[in-house]
Coordinates of C-alpha atoms and ligand atoms in Angstrom, one line a residue:
M20 CA 0.0 0.0 0.0
K21 CA 1.4 3.3 -1.1
V22 CA 0.3 6.7 0.3
S23 CA 1.3 9.9 -1.4
L24 CA 1.0 13.3 0.1
K25 CA -0.7 15.7 -2.3
K26 CA -1.2 19.0 -0.5
H27 CA -0.8 20.5 2.8
W28 CA -1.9 23.7 4.5
L29 CA -1.2 25.6 7.7
V30 CA -4.7 26.4 9.0
K31 CA -5.2 29.4 11.3
P32 CA -8.3 30.5 13.3
A33 CA -10.9 32.1 11.1
E34 CA -11.1 35.2 13.4
P35 CA -8.7 36.9 15.8
T36 CA -8.4 34.9 19.0
W37 CA -7.1 35.7 22.5
N38 CA -3.4 36.2 22.3
G39 CA -1.1 35.5 25.3
T40 CA 0.8 32.9 27.3
V41 CA -1.0 30.3 29.3
S42 CA 0.5 28.4 32.2
L43 CA -0.1 24.7 31.9
S44 CA -1.2 22.5 34.8
E45 CA 0.8 19.8 36.3
C46 CA -1.6 17.3 34.6
D47 CA -0.6 18.8 31.3
Q48 CA 3.1 18.7 31.8
T49 CA 3.8 15.2 33.0
F50 CA 3.7 11.7 31.6
S51 CA 3.0 11.5 27.8
L52 CA 4.0 14.7 26.0
V53 CA 3.8 13.3 22.4
H54 CA 1.0 13.7 19.9
V55 CA -1.7 11.1 20.3
P56 CA -2.8 9.5 17.0
T57 CA -6.4 8.4 16.2
I58 CA -7.9 7.4 12.9
Y59 CA -11.5 7.3 11.5
Y60 CA -12.4 5.5 8.3
Y61 CA -15.4 6.4 6.1
R62 CA -16.8 4.4 3.2
L63 CA -17.8 5.9 -0.1
C64 CA -17.6 9.5 -0.1
H65 CA -17.0 10.5 -3.7
D66 CA -17.9 14.1 -3.0
C67 CA -15.4 14.4 -0.2
D68 CA -14.4 18.1 -0.4
T69 CA -11.3 19.0 1.6
S70 CA -12.3 22.7 1.5
I71 CA -15.2 22.0 3.9
I72 CA -12.8 20.3 6.3
K73 CA -10.4 23.2 6.0
T74 CA -13.0 26.0 6.5
S75 CA -14.7 24.3 9.4
L76 CA -11.3 23.5 11.1
S77 CA -10.4 27.2 10.8
K78 CA -13.8 28.1 12.4
A79 CA -13.3 25.5 15.2
L80 CA -9.9 26.9 16.0
V81 CA -11.6 30.2 17.0
H82 CA -13.2 28.4 19.9
F83 CA -10.3 25.9 20.5
Y84 CA -7.5 28.5 20.0
P85 CA -5.0 26.8 22.4
L86 CA -4.5 24.1 19.7
A87 CA -3.3 26.7 17.2
G88 CA -0.6 27.9 19.6
R89 CA 2.9 26.6 20.3
L90 CA 4.6 25.2 23.4
R91 CA 7.7 26.6 25.0
W92 CA 10.2 25.1 27.5
I93 CA 10.7 27.2 30.6
E94 CA 12.8 26.7 33.7
G95 CA 12.7 23.3 35.4
S96 CA 11.7 21.4 32.2
R97 CA 8.3 23.0 32.5
L98 CA 6.2 24.0 29.5
E99 CA 3.9 27.0 28.8
L100 CA 1.6 27.6 25.9
D101 CA 1.8 30.5 23.7
C102 CA -1.6 31.2 22.2
D103 CA -0.4 33.0 19.1
A104 CA -2.6 31.6 16.4
S105 CA 0.4 30.1 14.6
G106 CA -1.9 27.4 13.2
V107 CA -2.3 23.6 12.7
V108 CA -1.4 21.4 9.8
L109 CA -3.9 19.8 7.4
M110 CA -2.7 17.3 4.8
E111 CA -4.4 15.7 1.9
A112 CA -3.1 12.3 0.7
E113 CA -4.0 9.6 -1.8
T114 CA -3.4 5.9 -1.6
N115 CA -3.5 3.2 -4.3
A116 CA -5.3 0.9 -1.9
K117 CA -9.0 0.2 -1.3
L118 CA -10.5 0.3 2.2
D119 CA -11.3 -3.4 1.8
D120 CA -7.5 -4.0 1.6
L121 CA -7.4 -3.2 5.3
G122 CA -9.6 -6.3 6.0
D123 CA -11.4 -6.2 9.4
F124 CA -9.0 -3.5 10.7
S125 CA -7.6 -6.1 13.2
L126 CA -4.1 -4.8 12.8
S127 CA -3.4 -1.5 14.5
P128 CA -2.7 0.9 11.7
D129 CA 0.9 0.7 10.7
Y130 CA 2.7 4.0 10.9
S131 CA 5.1 3.1 8.2
I132 CA 2.3 3.2 5.6
S133 CA 1.7 6.8 6.5
L134 CA -2.1 6.8 7.1
F135 CA -1.2 9.0 10.1
P136 CA 0.5 12.3 10.0
R137 CA 4.2 11.8 11.1
V138 CA 5.3 14.3 13.6
D139 CA 8.9 15.5 13.2
Y140 CA 10.2 15.9 16.7
T141 CA 13.5 17.3 15.4
I142 CA 11.6 20.5 14.9
P143 CA 12.1 22.8 18.0
I144 CA 9.1 22.5 20.3
D145 CA 8.3 26.2 19.9
E146 CA 7.8 25.7 16.2
L147 CA 6.0 22.4 16.3
P148 CA 2.2 22.5 15.6
L149 CA 0.0 20.9 18.3
L150 CA -2.4 19.4 15.8
F151 CA -1.9 17.5 12.6
V152 CA -4.8 16.3 10.5
Q153 CA -4.5 14.0 7.5
L154 CA -7.2 13.1 5.0
T155 CA -6.3 10.1 2.9
K156 CA -8.4 9.2 -0.2
F157 CA -8.7 5.5 -1.1
Q158 CA -9.3 4.2 -4.6
C159 CA -12.8 3.0 -3.7
G160 CA -13.9 6.5 -2.7
G161 CA -13.4 5.8 1.0
I162 CA -11.4 8.0 3.2
A163 CA -9.3 7.9 6.4
L164 CA -9.2 11.0 8.6
S165 CA -6.4 10.8 11.1
F166 CA -5.3 13.2 13.9
A167 CA -2.2 13.6 15.9
I168 CA -3.0 15.9 18.9
S169 CA -0.5 17.1 21.5
H170 CA -1.0 15.4 24.8
A171 CA 0.7 18.3 26.5
V172 CA -2.4 20.4 25.7
V173 CA -5.3 18.1 25.8
D174 CA -6.3 14.7 27.0
G175 CA -8.6 12.2 25.2
Q176 CA -11.8 13.7 26.6
S177 CA -10.9 17.2 25.5
A178 CA -9.5 16.1 22.1
L179 CA -12.9 14.4 21.4
C180 CA -14.8 17.4 22.5
F181 CA -12.8 19.4 19.9
L182 CA -13.3 16.8 17.1
F183 CA -17.0 16.6 17.7
E184 CA -17.5 20.3 17.9
W185 CA -15.5 20.7 14.7
A186 CA -17.7 18.2 13.0
R187 CA -20.8 20.1 14.1
L188 CA -19.4 23.2 12.5
A189 CA -18.6 21.3 9.3
L190 CA -22.3 20.3 9.2
G191 CA -23.4 23.9 9.7
E192 CA -24.6 23.4 13.2
P193 CA -23.7 25.6 16.2
L194 CA -21.3 24.5 19.0
M195 CA -22.8 22.2 21.6
S196 CA -21.0 24.0 24.4
A197 CA -18.1 26.4 24.6
P198 CA -14.9 24.9 26.0
V199 CA -13.6 26.0 29.4
H200 CA -10.1 27.3 29.0
D201 CA -9.3 28.2 32.6
R202 CA -6.5 25.9 33.6
K203 CA -6.2 27.6 37.0
V204 CA -9.0 25.3 38.2
L205 CA -6.2 22.7 38.2
R206 CA -3.9 25.3 39.9
A207 CA -1.9 26.0 36.8
G208 CA 0.8 28.5 37.4
E209 CA 0.3 28.5 41.2
P210 CA 3.6 28.2 43.2
A211 CA 4.3 25.2 45.3
I212 CA 2.8 25.8 48.7
R213 CA 1.9 22.5 50.4
P214 CA 3.8 19.2 50.6
P215 CA 2.2 16.0 49.2
T216 CA 0.1 14.1 51.8
F217 CA 0.2 10.7 50.1
E218 CA 3.0 8.4 48.9
H219 CA 3.2 8.6 45.1
L220 CA 4.5 5.3 43.7
Q221 CA 3.8 6.4 40.2
F222 CA 6.7 8.7 40.3
N223 CA 9.3 6.1 41.3
P224 CA 11.3 4.7 38.4
P225 CA 9.4 1.7 36.9
P226 CA 10.9 -1.7 37.3
L227 CA 13.4 -3.0 34.7
L228 CA 14.1 -6.5 33.5
I229 CA 16.3 -8.5 35.9
G230 CA 19.9 -7.7 35.2
K231 CA 19.3 -4.6 33.1
S232 CA 20.0 -1.0 34.0
S233 CA 17.8 0.8 31.4
T234 CA 15.0 0.2 28.9
E235 CA 17.1 1.2 25.9
Y236 CA 17.7 -2.5 25.0
E237 CA 13.9 -3.1 24.9
K238 CA 13.2 0.0 22.8
K239 CA 15.4 -1.4 20.0
N240 CA 13.0 -4.3 19.5
V241 CA 10.3 -3.9 16.8
T242 CA 6.9 -3.2 18.2
K243 CA 3.6 -4.3 16.6
G244 CA 0.1 -3.2 17.3
S245 CA -2.9 -5.5 17.4
M246 CA -6.6 -5.0 17.8
L247 CA -8.1 -7.9 19.7
K248 CA -11.9 -8.2 19.8
L249 CA -13.9 -9.3 22.9
T250 CA -17.6 -10.2 22.5
K251 CA -19.9 -9.2 25.3
N252 CA -20.0 -12.9 26.4
Q253 CA -16.3 -13.1 26.6
V254 CA -16.2 -10.0 28.7
E255 CA -18.9 -11.3 31.0
M256 CA -17.1 -14.6 31.3
L257 CA -14.0 -12.7 32.6
R258 CA -16.2 -10.6 34.9
K259 CA -17.8 -13.8 36.3
K260 CA -14.4 -15.4 36.8
A261 CA -13.0 -12.4 38.7
N262 CA -16.1 -12.1 40.8
Q263 CA -16.1 -15.8 41.8
G264 CA -16.3 -16.3 45.6
R265 CA -17.0 -12.6 46.2
N266 CA -20.0 -11.5 48.3
L267 CA -22.0 -9.4 45.8
E268 CA -25.4 -10.5 47.1
D269 CA -26.0 -7.9 49.8
N270 CA -23.8 -5.2 48.2
K271 CA -21.0 -5.9 50.6
E272 CA -18.7 -6.0 47.6
R273 CA -19.0 -4.2 44.3
S274 CA -18.8 -6.3 41.1
Y275 CA -15.7 -5.7 39.1
T276 CA -16.2 -3.4 36.1
R277 CA -15.3 -4.4 32.5
Y278 CA -12.2 -2.2 32.6
E279 CA -11.0 -3.8 35.8
V280 CA -11.4 -7.4 34.6
V281 CA -10.2 -6.9 31.1
T282 CA -7.2 -4.9 32.3
A283 CA -6.4 -7.7 34.8
H284 CA -6.6 -10.2 32.0
I285 CA -4.3 -8.2 29.8
W286 CA -1.8 -7.8 32.6
R287 CA -1.8 -11.6 33.2
C288 CA -1.4 -12.4 29.5
A289 CA 1.4 -9.9 29.1
C290 CA 3.4 -11.3 32.0
K291 CA 3.0 -14.8 30.5
A292 CA 3.8 -13.7 26.9
R293 CA 6.9 -11.8 27.9
G294 CA 8.2 -14.8 29.8
H295 CA 9.2 -13.0 32.9
K296 CA 11.0 -14.7 35.8
F297 CA 8.5 -15.4 38.6
E298 CA 10.0 -12.7 41.0
K299 CA 10.1 -10.0 38.3
P300 CA 8.3 -6.8 39.6
T301 CA 5.9 -5.3 37.0
N302 CA 3.9 -2.0 37.1
L303 CA 0.6 -1.4 35.5
S304 CA -0.1 2.2 34.8
I305 CA -3.7 3.4 34.9
C306 CA -4.9 6.7 33.5
I307 CA -7.7 8.3 35.6
D308 CA -10.0 11.0 34.5
I309 CA -10.2 13.4 37.5
R310 CA -13.0 15.7 36.3
N311 CA -15.6 14.2 38.6
R312 CA -13.2 13.1 41.3
M313 CA -12.2 16.6 42.2
N314 CA -14.2 18.4 44.9
P315 CA -15.7 20.5 43.4
P316 CA -15.8 18.8 40.0
L317 CA -14.2 20.6 37.1
P318 CA -16.4 22.9 35.0
K319 CA -17.7 21.3 31.8
P320 CA -16.3 20.9 29.2
Y321 CA -12.9 21.6 30.7
F322 CA -10.4 21.8 27.9
G323 CA -6.9 20.5 28.8
N324 CA -5.6 17.5 30.6
A325 CA -7.7 16.4 33.6
I326 CA -6.1 13.0 34.1
I327 CA -3.5 11.5 36.4
D328 CA -1.7 8.2 36.2
V329 CA -1.6 5.7 39.1
V330 CA 0.2 2.4 39.2
A331 CA -0.9 -1.1 40.3
T332 CA 2.2 -3.1 41.2
G333 CA 2.9 -6.8 41.5
V334 CA 5.3 -9.6 40.9
S335 CA 5.0 -11.2 37.5
G336 CA 4.6 -14.8 38.8
D337 CA 1.8 -13.8 41.2
I338 CA 0.0 -11.9 38.4
A339 CA 0.4 -14.6 35.8
S340 CA -0.3 -17.6 37.9
G341 CA -2.7 -16.2 40.6
P342 CA -6.4 -16.0 40.0
L343 CA -7.8 -13.2 37.8
E344 CA -9.4 -11.7 40.9
C345 CA -5.9 -11.1 42.4
A346 CA -4.9 -8.8 39.5
A347 CA -8.4 -7.2 39.3
R348 CA -8.1 -6.4 43.0
R349 CA -4.8 -4.6 42.5
V350 CA -6.3 -2.6 39.6
R351 CA -9.3 -1.6 41.8
T352 CA -7.1 -0.7 44.8
A353 CA -5.0 1.6 42.7
I354 CA -8.1 3.4 41.2
E355 CA -9.9 3.7 44.6
M356 CA -7.0 5.7 46.0
V357 CA -7.8 8.6 43.7
T358 CA -9.9 11.1 45.7
S359 CA -9.8 14.9 45.6
D360 CA -7.2 14.9 48.4
Y361 CA -5.1 12.4 46.5
I362 CA -5.2 14.5 43.3
N363 CA -4.2 17.7 45.2
S364 CA -1.3 15.7 46.7
V365 CA -0.2 14.7 43.2
I366 CA -0.3 18.3 42.1
N367 CA 1.7 19.4 45.3
F368 CA 4.2 16.6 44.7
L369 CA 4.9 17.8 41.1
K370 CA 4.9 21.5 42.0
K371 CA 7.7 20.8 44.5
Q372 CA 9.9 19.3 41.8
E373 CA 12.7 21.6 40.7
D374 CA 12.9 19.7 37.4
L375 CA 9.9 17.9 35.8
S376 CA 11.9 16.0 33.1
K377 CA 12.0 12.7 34.9
Y378 CA 8.2 12.6 35.1
Q379 CA 7.8 13.3 31.4
D380 CA 7.3 10.5 28.9
I381 CA 8.6 12.2 25.8
H382 CA 10.0 9.3 23.9
A383 CA 10.6 11.1 20.6
I384 CA 10.9 14.7 21.8
R385 CA 14.1 14.3 23.8
S386 CA 16.7 11.6 23.7
E387 CA 16.9 11.1 27.5
D388 CA 15.3 8.1 28.9
G389 CA 12.0 9.1 30.5
P390 CA 9.6 6.8 32.3
S391 CA 8.2 4.2 29.9
Y392 CA 5.7 1.3 29.7
D393 CA 8.3 -1.0 28.1
N394 CA 8.7 -4.6 29.2
P395 CA 8.1 -5.6 32.0
N396 CA 5.5 -2.8 32.4
L397 CA 2.2 -1.9 30.8
A398 CA -0.1 1.1 30.6
V399 CA -3.8 0.3 30.0
T400 CA -6.0 3.3 29.2
S401 CA -9.8 3.1 29.2
W402 CA -11.6 4.7 26.2
I403 CA -14.6 2.6 27.1
S404 CA -16.9 5.5 28.2
L405 CA -15.4 8.2 25.9
P406 CA -17.8 9.5 23.3
L407 CA -15.6 8.2 20.4
L408 CA -18.1 7.0 17.8
G409 CA -20.3 8.8 15.3
L410 CA -17.9 11.5 14.1
D411 CA -19.7 12.9 11.1
F412 CA -18.2 15.7 9.0
G413 CA -20.9 15.4 6.4
W414 CA -20.1 12.1 4.8
G415 CA -21.9 9.9 7.4
K416 CA -20.6 8.2 10.5
E417 CA -17.3 6.3 10.5
I418 CA -17.2 2.6 9.7
Y419 CA -14.3 2.1 12.1
M420 CA -12.1 4.1 14.4
S421 CA -8.9 3.2 16.1
P422 CA -6.1 4.6 18.2
G423 CA -2.6 4.4 16.7
I424 CA -0.6 2.1 19.0
E425 CA 3.1 2.5 18.6
Y426 CA 4.9 1.6 21.8
D427 CA 5.7 -1.6 23.6
G428 CA 3.3 -2.0 26.6
D429 CA 0.9 0.7 25.4
C430 CA -2.7 -0.5 25.5
V431 CA -6.1 1.1 25.0
I432 CA -9.5 -0.6 25.7
L433 CA -12.3 0.8 23.5
P434 CA -15.9 0.0 22.8
G435 CA -16.3 -2.8 20.3
N436 CA -18.5 -2.7 17.2
E437 CA -20.0 -6.1 17.8
G438 CA -22.9 -5.0 19.9
H439 CA -23.3 -3.3 23.2
G440 CA -20.9 -4.6 25.9
S441 CA -18.3 -5.8 23.4
L442 CA -14.8 -4.3 23.6
I443 CA -11.6 -4.0 21.5
V444 CA -8.1 -4.2 23.1
A445 CA -5.5 -2.3 21.1
I446 CA -2.1 -3.2 22.3
G447 CA 1.5 -2.7 21.2
L448 CA 4.0 -5.4 22.1
Q449 CA 7.4 -6.4 20.9
A450 CA 6.8 -8.6 17.8
D451 CA 8.2 -11.7 19.6
H452 CA 5.6 -11.3 22.4
G453 CA 2.6 -10.3 20.3
E454 CA 1.7 -13.8 19.0
A455 CA 2.1 -15.4 22.5
F456 CA 0.0 -12.7 24.0
K457 CA -2.8 -13.3 21.5
K458 CA -2.7 -17.1 22.2
F459 CA -3.0 -16.6 26.0
F460 CA -5.6 -13.8 25.5
Y461 CA -8.1 -16.1 23.9
E462 CA -7.0 -19.4 25.5
D463 CA -7.6 -18.1 29.0
I464 CA -11.2 -17.0 28.0
K465 CA -12.1 -20.5 26.9
C466 CA -11.4 -22.3 30.2
Ligands
COA6 N1 -21.5 6.0 29.6 C1 -21.9 4.7 29.8 N2 -21.4 4.0 30.8 C2 -20.5 4.5 31.6 C3 -20.1 5.9 31.5 C4 -20.6 6.6 30.4 N3 -20.3 7.9 30.2 N4 -19.2 6.1 32.4 C5 -19.1 5.0 33.2 N5 -19.9 4.1 32.7 C6 -20.1 2.7 33.2 C7 -18.8 1.9 32.9 O1 -18.9 1.4 31.6 C8 -18.8 0.9 34.0 O2 -19.7 -0.2 33.7 P1 -19.1 -1.6 33.1 O3 -18.6 -2.3 34.3 O4 -20.3 -2.4 32.6 O5 -18.1 -1.3 32.1 C9 -19.3 1.6 35.2 O6 -20.1 2.7 34.7 C10 -18.2 2.2 36.0 O7 -17.4 3.0 35.2 P2 -16.1 3.8 35.8 O8 -16.5 4.4 37.1 O9 -15.6 4.7 34.8 O10 -15.1 2.6 36.2 P3 -14.2 1.8 35.2 O11 -13.7 0.7 36.1 O12 -14.9 1.4 34.0 O13 -13.0 2.7 34.8 C11 -11.3 4.3 35.2 C12 -12.1 3.2 35.8 C13 -10.4 4.9 36.3 C14 -10.4 3.7 34.1 C15 -12.2 5.4 34.6 O14 -13.0 5.9 35.7 C16 -11.4 6.6 34.0 O15 -11.0 7.5 34.7 N6 -11.2 6.5 32.7 C17 -10.3 7.4 32.0 C18 -11.0 7.8 30.7 C19 -10.1 8.7 30.0 O16 -10.1 9.9 30.2 N7 -9.4 8.1 28.9 C20 -8.6 8.9 28.0 C21 -7.3 9.3 28.6 S1 -6.4 10.3 27.6

């Protein structure tokens, strides 16, 4: 499959927008600072007119002007956002393939075939656009619309809010609701005042493989993304297994959620597939939406990052050979820690750091070794309740959407398209581990 880039534009807001510098919150500046890729596929749209996309994008940027700005490094490896309307990149491409050549979309889209915008991290950060959009036309008339959006500026919830509002503008409809740009609600720019009141394991260096002193050796291995489907029955089978022996009758215990059981299952299968030694420590990183966990909750729709990461920890042998409930319990315990006080303690912890660089996962942006999910660790992010589906720019709803999974140990759980309750697990693993993972993933559901 060959993809050729035909045209590209720098799209700026259609009207003058607020101009100035914005302090980013601690949630914005830590963990993943790369551009997050997603892709939507549409069947038959012979009249696909890129100018509608371009004009509506320009209108959307009036409301979502931070995306048209540029980041800037400041003291202590911190970032601030210059809202200067520099613009975002829109590209038009063509491929010699048909959508059917992608089969059932069960392979996570391959970056090398360029259906995604490639972000060139050799460009200085203060010149690097925060949003790249690529519209690729297939021979059958189908199209793929892909996005790479800076995680330093928005999280998944905010990125989707932008995409769906942009689509409404493309259809000639008004905005559903104006985004809230006040990052001070997450204490952005406030000086460090109070010390943290909790222990924050997520900020310790993640475990390495036994006998190794960095993850560089793991990063050299080729990573492959896969999309594994789970029917509602399979998910419920896992839920039943994890809940076995628990007292759910009189509400003494709360049934495990789909995220908790599927994440526990993924963790077990990854430990087995990676062939860890029994005593190998492994971290599972969980991304938590804090909008409704804060007291008071954040104003809606807050535009920025309102997420923090926590970790569930374990020893590989216990996770892989213990019952599913054991891993699910660790996942739940980590999630239940996250109260409003805990979130404020995370913010206090980060504010007190003179240099944030060791808490930034910037793989491609800098050469230093930041925290990573590489073997023996995993990060499983839930997109289960995100409003992902039904993105219509005027050529109907997508037939499929998918995250771009690029890194070893990076995993997203999203709603499946095989009926309510079904799920898809998008996971990146080293090529040697991927096949074994798939085998354990389905084998363990049978028994
Ligand atoms: N619509 C429909 N159902 C919803 C819902 C929504 N908006 N929100 C929650 N639910 C359902 C869930 O599906 C779940 O039911 P299930 O067991 O049948 O799946 C139940 O309510 C509990 O959901 P939740 O409280 O979210 O717990 P969880 O275990 O599913 O997920 C977290 C736990 C921590 C992962 C989740 O609360 C979270 O913070 N997700 C992050 C989402 C996010 O921002 N992702 C992008 C990051 S960039």
